[in-house]
mmCIF file of C-alpha atoms and ligand atoms in Angstrom:
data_model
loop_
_atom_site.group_PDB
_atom_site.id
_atom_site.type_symbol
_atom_site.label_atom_id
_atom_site.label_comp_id
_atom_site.label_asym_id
_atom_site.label_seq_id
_atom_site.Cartn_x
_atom_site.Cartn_y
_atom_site.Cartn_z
ATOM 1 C CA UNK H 1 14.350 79.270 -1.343
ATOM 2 C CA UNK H 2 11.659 76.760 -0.933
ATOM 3 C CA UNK H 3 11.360 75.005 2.576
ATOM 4 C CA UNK H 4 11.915 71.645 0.844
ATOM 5 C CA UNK H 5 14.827 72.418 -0.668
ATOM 6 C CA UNK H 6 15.996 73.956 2.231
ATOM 7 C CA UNK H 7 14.952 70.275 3.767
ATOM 8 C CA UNK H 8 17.110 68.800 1.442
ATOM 9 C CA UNK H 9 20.506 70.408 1.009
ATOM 10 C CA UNK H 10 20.642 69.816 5.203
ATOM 11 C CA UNK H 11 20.216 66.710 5.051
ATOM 12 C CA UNK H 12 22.578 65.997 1.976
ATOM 13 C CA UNK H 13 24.892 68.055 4.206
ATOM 14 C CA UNK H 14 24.416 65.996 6.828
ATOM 15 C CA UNK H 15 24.819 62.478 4.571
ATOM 16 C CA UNK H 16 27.592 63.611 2.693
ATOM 17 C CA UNK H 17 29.587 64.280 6.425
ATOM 18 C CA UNK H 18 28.808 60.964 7.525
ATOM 19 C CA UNK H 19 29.660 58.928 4.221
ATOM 20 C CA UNK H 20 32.941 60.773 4.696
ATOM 21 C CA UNK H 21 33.175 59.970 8.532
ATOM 22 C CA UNK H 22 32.449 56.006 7.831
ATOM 23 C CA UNK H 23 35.112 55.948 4.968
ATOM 24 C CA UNK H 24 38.080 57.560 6.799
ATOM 25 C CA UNK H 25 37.040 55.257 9.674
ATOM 26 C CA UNK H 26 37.342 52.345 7.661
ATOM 27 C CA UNK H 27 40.390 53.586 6.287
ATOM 28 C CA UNK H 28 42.060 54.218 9.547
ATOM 29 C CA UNK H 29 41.415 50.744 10.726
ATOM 30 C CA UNK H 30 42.138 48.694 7.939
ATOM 31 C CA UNK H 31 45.214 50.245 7.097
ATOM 32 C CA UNK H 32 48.257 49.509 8.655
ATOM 33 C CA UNK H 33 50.570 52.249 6.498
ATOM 34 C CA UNK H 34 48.568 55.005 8.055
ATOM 35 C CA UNK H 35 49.003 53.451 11.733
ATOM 36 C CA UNK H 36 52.207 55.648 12.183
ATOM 37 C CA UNK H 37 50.226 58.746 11.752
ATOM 38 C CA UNK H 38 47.839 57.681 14.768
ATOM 39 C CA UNK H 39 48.418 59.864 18.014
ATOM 40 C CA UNK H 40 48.050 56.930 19.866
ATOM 41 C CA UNK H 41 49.499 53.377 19.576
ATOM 42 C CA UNK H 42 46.599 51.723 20.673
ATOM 43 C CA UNK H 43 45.586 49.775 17.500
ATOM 44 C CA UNK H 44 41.526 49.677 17.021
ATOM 45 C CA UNK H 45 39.786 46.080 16.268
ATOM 46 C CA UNK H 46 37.959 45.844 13.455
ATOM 47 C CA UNK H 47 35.147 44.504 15.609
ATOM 48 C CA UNK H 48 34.969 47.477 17.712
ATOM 49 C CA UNK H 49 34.117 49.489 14.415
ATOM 50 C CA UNK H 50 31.430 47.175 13.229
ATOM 51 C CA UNK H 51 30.026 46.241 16.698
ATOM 52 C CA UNK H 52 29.406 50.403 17.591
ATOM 53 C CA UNK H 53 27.794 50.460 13.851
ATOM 54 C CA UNK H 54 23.588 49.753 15.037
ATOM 55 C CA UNK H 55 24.142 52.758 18.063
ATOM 56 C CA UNK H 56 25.805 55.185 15.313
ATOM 57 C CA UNK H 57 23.134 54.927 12.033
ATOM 58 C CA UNK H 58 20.849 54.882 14.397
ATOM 59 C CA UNK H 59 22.294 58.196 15.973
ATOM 60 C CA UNK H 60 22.577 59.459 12.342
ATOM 61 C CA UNK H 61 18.614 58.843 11.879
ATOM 62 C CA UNK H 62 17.644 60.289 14.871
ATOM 63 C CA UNK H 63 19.724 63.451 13.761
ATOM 64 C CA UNK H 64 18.278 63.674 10.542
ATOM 65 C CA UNK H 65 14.641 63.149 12.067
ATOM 66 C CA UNK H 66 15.205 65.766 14.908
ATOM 67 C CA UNK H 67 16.896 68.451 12.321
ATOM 68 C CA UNK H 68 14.373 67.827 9.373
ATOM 69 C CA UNK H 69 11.495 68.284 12.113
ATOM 70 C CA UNK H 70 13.009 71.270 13.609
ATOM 71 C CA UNK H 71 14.121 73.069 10.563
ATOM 72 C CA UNK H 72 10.960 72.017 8.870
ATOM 73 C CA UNK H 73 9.191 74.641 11.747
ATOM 74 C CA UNK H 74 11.793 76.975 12.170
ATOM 75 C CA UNK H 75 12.659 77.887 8.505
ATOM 76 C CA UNK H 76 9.314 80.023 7.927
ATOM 77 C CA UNK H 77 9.920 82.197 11.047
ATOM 78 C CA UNK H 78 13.878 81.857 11.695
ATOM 79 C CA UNK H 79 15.514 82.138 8.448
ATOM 80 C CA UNK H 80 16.091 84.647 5.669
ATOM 81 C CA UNK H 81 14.752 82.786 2.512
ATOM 82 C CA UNK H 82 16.933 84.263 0.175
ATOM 83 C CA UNK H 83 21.287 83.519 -0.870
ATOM 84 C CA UNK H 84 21.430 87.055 -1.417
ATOM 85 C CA UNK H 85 23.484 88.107 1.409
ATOM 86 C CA UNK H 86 26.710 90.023 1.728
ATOM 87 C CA UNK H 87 29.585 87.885 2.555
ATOM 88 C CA UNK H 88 30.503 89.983 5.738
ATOM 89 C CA UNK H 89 26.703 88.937 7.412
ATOM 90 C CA UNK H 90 27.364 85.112 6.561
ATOM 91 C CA UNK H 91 31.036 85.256 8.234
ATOM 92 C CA UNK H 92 29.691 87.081 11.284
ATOM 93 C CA UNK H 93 26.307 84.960 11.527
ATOM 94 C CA UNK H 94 28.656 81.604 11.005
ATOM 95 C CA UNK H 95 31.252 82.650 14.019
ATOM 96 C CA UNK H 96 28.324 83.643 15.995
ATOM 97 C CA UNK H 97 26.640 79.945 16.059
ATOM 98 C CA UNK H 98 30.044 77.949 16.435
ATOM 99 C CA UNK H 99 30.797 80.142 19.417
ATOM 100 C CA UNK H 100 27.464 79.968 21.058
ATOM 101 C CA UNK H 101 27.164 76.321 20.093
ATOM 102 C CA UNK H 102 30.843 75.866 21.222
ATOM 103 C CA UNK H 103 30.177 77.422 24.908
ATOM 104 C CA UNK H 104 27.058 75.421 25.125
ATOM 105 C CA UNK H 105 28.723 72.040 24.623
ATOM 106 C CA UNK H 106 31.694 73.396 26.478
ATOM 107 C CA UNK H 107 29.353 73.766 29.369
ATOM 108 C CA UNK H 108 27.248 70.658 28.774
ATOM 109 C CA UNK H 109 30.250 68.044 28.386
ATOM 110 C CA UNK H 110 32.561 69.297 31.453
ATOM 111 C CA UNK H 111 28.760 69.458 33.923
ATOM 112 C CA UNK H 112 28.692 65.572 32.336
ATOM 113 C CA UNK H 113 31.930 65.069 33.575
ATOM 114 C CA UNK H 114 31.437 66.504 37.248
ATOM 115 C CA UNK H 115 28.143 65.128 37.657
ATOM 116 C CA UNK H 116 28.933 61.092 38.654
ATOM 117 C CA UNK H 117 25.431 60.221 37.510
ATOM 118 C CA UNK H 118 25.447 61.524 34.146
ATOM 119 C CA UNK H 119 29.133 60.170 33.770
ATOM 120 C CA UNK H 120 28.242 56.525 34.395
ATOM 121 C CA UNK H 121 24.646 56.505 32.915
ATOM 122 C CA UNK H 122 25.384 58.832 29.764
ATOM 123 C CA UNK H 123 28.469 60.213 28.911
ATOM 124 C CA UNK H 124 30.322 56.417 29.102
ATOM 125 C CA UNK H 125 29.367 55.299 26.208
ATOM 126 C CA UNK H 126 31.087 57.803 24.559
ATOM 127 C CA UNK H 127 34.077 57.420 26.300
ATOM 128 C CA UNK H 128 34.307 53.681 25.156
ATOM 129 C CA UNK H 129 36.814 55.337 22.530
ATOM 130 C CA UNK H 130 39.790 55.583 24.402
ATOM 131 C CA UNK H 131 41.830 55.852 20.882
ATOM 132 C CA UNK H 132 39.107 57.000 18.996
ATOM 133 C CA UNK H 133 37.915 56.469 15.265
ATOM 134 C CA UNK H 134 36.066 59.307 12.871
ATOM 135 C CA UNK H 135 32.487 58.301 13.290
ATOM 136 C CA UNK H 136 32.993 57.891 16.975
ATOM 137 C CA UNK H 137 32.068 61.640 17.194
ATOM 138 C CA UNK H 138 28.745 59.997 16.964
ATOM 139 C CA UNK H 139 28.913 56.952 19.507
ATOM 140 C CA UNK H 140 27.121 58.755 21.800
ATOM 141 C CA UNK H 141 23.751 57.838 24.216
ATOM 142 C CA UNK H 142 21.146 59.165 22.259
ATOM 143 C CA UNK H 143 19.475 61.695 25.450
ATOM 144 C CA UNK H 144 23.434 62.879 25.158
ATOM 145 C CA UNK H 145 23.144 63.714 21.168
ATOM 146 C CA UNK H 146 19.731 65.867 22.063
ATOM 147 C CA UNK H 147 20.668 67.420 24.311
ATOM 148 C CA UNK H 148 23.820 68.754 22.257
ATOM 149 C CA UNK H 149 21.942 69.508 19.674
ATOM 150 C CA UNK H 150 19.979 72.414 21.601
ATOM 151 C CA UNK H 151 23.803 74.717 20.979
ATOM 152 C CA UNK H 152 22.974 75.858 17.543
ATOM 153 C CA UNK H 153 19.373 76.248 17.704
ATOM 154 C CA UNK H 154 20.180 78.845 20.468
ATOM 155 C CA UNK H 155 22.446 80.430 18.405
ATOM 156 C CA UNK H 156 19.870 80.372 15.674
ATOM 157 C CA UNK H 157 17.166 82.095 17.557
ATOM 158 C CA UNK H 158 19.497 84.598 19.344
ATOM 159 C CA UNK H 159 20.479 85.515 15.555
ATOM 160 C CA UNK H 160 17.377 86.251 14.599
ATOM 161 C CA UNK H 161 16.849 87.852 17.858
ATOM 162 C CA UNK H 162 19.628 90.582 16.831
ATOM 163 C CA UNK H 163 19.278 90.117 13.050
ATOM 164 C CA UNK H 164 15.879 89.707 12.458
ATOM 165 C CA UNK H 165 12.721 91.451 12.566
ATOM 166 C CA UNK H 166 13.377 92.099 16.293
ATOM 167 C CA UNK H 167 16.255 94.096 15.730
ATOM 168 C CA UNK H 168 17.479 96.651 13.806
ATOM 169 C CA UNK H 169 18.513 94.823 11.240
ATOM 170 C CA UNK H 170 15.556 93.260 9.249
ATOM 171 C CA UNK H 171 17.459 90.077 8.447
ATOM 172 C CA UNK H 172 17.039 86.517 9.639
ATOM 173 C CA UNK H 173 19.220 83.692 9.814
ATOM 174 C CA UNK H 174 21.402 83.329 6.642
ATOM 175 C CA UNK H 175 20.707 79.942 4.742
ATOM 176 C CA UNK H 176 24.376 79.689 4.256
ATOM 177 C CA UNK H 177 25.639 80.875 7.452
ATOM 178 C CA UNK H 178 24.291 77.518 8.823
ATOM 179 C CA UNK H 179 24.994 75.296 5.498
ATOM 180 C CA UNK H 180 28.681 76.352 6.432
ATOM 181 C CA UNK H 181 28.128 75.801 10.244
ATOM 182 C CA UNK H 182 26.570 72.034 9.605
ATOM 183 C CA UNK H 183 29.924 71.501 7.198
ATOM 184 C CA UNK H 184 32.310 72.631 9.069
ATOM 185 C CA UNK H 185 31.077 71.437 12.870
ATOM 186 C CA UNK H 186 30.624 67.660 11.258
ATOM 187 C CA UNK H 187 33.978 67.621 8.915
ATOM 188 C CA UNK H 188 35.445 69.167 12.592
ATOM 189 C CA UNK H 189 34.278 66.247 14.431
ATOM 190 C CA UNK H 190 35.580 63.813 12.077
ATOM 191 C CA UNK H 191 38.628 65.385 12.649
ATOM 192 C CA UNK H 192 39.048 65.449 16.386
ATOM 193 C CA UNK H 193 37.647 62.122 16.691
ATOM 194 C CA UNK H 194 39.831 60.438 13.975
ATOM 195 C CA UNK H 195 42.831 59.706 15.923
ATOM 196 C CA UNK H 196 45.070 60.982 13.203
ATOM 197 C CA UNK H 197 47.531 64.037 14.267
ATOM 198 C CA UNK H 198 46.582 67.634 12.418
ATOM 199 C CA UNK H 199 48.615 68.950 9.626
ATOM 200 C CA UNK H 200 46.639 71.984 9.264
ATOM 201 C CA UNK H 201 44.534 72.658 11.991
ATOM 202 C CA UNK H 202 47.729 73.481 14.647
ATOM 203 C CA UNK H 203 48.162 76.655 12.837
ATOM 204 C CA UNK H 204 44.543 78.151 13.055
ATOM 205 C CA UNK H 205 44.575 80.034 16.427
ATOM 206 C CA UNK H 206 41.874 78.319 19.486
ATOM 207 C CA UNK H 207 41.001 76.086 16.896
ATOM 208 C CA UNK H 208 40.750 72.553 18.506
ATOM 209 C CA UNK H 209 43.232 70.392 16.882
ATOM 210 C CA UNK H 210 42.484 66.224 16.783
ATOM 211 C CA UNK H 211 44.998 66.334 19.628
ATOM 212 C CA UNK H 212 43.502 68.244 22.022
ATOM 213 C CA UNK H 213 40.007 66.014 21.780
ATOM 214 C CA UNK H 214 41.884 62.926 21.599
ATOM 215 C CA UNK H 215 44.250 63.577 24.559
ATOM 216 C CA UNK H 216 40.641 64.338 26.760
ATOM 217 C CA UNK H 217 39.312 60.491 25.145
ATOM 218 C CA UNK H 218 42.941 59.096 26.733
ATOM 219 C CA UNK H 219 42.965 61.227 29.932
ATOM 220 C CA UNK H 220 38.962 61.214 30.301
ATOM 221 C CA UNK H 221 39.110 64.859 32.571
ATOM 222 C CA UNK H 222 40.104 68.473 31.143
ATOM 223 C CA UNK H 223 39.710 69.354 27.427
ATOM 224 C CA UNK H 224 36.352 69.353 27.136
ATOM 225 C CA UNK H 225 35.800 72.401 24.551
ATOM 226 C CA UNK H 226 35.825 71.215 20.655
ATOM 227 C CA UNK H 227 35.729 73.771 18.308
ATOM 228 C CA UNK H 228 37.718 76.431 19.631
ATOM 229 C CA UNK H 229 40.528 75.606 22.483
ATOM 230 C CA UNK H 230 39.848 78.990 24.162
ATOM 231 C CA UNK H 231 37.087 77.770 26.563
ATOM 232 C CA UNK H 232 39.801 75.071 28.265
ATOM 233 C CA UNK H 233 42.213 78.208 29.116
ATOM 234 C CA UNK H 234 39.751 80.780 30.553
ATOM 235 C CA UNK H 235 38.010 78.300 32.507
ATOM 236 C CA UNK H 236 41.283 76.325 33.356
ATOM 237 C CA UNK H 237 41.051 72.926 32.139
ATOM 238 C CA UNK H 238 43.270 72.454 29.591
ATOM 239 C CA UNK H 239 45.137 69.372 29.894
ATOM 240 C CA UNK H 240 48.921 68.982 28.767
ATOM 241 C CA UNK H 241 50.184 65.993 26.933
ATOM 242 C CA UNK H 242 52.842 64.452 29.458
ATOM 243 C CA UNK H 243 53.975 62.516 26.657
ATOM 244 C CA UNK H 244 55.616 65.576 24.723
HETATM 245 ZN ZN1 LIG D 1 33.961 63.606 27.597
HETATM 246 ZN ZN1 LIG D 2 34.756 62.689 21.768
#
């Protein structure tokens, strides 16, 4: 496949998650039949929503500059150009970059909860959401959604690392082993950030349910994994909802 087109399914990817994201937050605060389906009372202002709008599209820019830029340099090298791959090599290179990219932020977000300095200068912001809304996911300081960012471009390059031309197996990076990552991590956020409980998402095992990441936005300590719940219990900080 051609770099550009590469280029440009990502970033349609990317769009397509945050079109969603700005529609089921509009939803969730301009309707009051879907209120009972809200883990927490706490109603949202509609001002709140269109007042955190400038620091999210520009957040959504910035992504789409950073990934276009480093996808533009990394496709030649990283990546497999091709679709043809068997189906077992895209599950195993998609589980390998959500885990790595999940440990990463696991480690990331709980250090920018320890360290005081990076709590009040950086990580606040993001806490604003006490009762969060979808596209909250991305009301983040901007040094904060960088610095995430690095998780699944280590995962990338430890792929091809293993995969590649390094190892034995003369295979990069599967183009839709990471179309499936970008999906599912962004639909994912939506999720955990949209202050709606889960109907499906309880019954996948260590998968983070909108519960666990919304009970760490009321508490603001424990719960810091997203993706998978599994990092919380070996490393002892999952929090339990007192209100059960
Ligand atoms: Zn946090
Ligand atoms: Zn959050």
């Amino acid at each position: 496949m051609d770099k550009f087109d590469f280029l440009l399914y990502t970033i349609l990817i990317i769009v397509f998650c945050n079109i969603l994201g700005f529609f089921i937050s509009l939803v969730s605060i301009h309707s009051d039949y879907l209120q009972k389906y809200r883990i927490q009372k706490r109603k949202i202002k509609a001002s709140t929503f269109y007042n955190r709008l400038p620091l999210i599209f520009f957040n959504i820019f910035l992504l789409l500059f950073v990934s276009s830029l480093g996808l533009y340099y990394m496709y030649p090298i990283l990546f497999e150009q091709t679709l043809s791959f068997h189906f077992s090599t895209i599950l195993l290179q998609l589980l390998i970059i959500l885990l790595i990219d999940d440990l990463y932020f696991y480690f990331l977000h709980s250090w920018m909860h320890k360290n005081e300095y990076l709590l009040n200068k950086i990580h606040r912001i993001h806490h604003k959401a006490i009762s969060p809304f979808a596209l909250e996911y991305i009301y983040v300081h901007p040094l904060e959604w960088i610095m995430g960012y690095f998780g699944p471009f280590i995962a990338i390059f430890l792929i091809s690392f293993c995969f590649g031309d390094f190892g034995h197996v003369s295979q990069g990076v599967s183009i839709l082993a990471f179309w499936l990552y970008q999906l599912i991590r962004n639909i994912h956020e939506l999720d955990v950030h949209s202050g709606f409980r889960s109907f499906f998402s309880k019954w996948i095992p260590f998968w983070g349910e909108s519960e666990h990441h919304d009970l760490h936005h009321e508490k603001l300590n424990g719960n810091y994994a997203t993706t998978f719940t599994i990092w919380d219990k070996i490393f002892n900080t999952k929090i339990n909802n007192d209100k059960k």
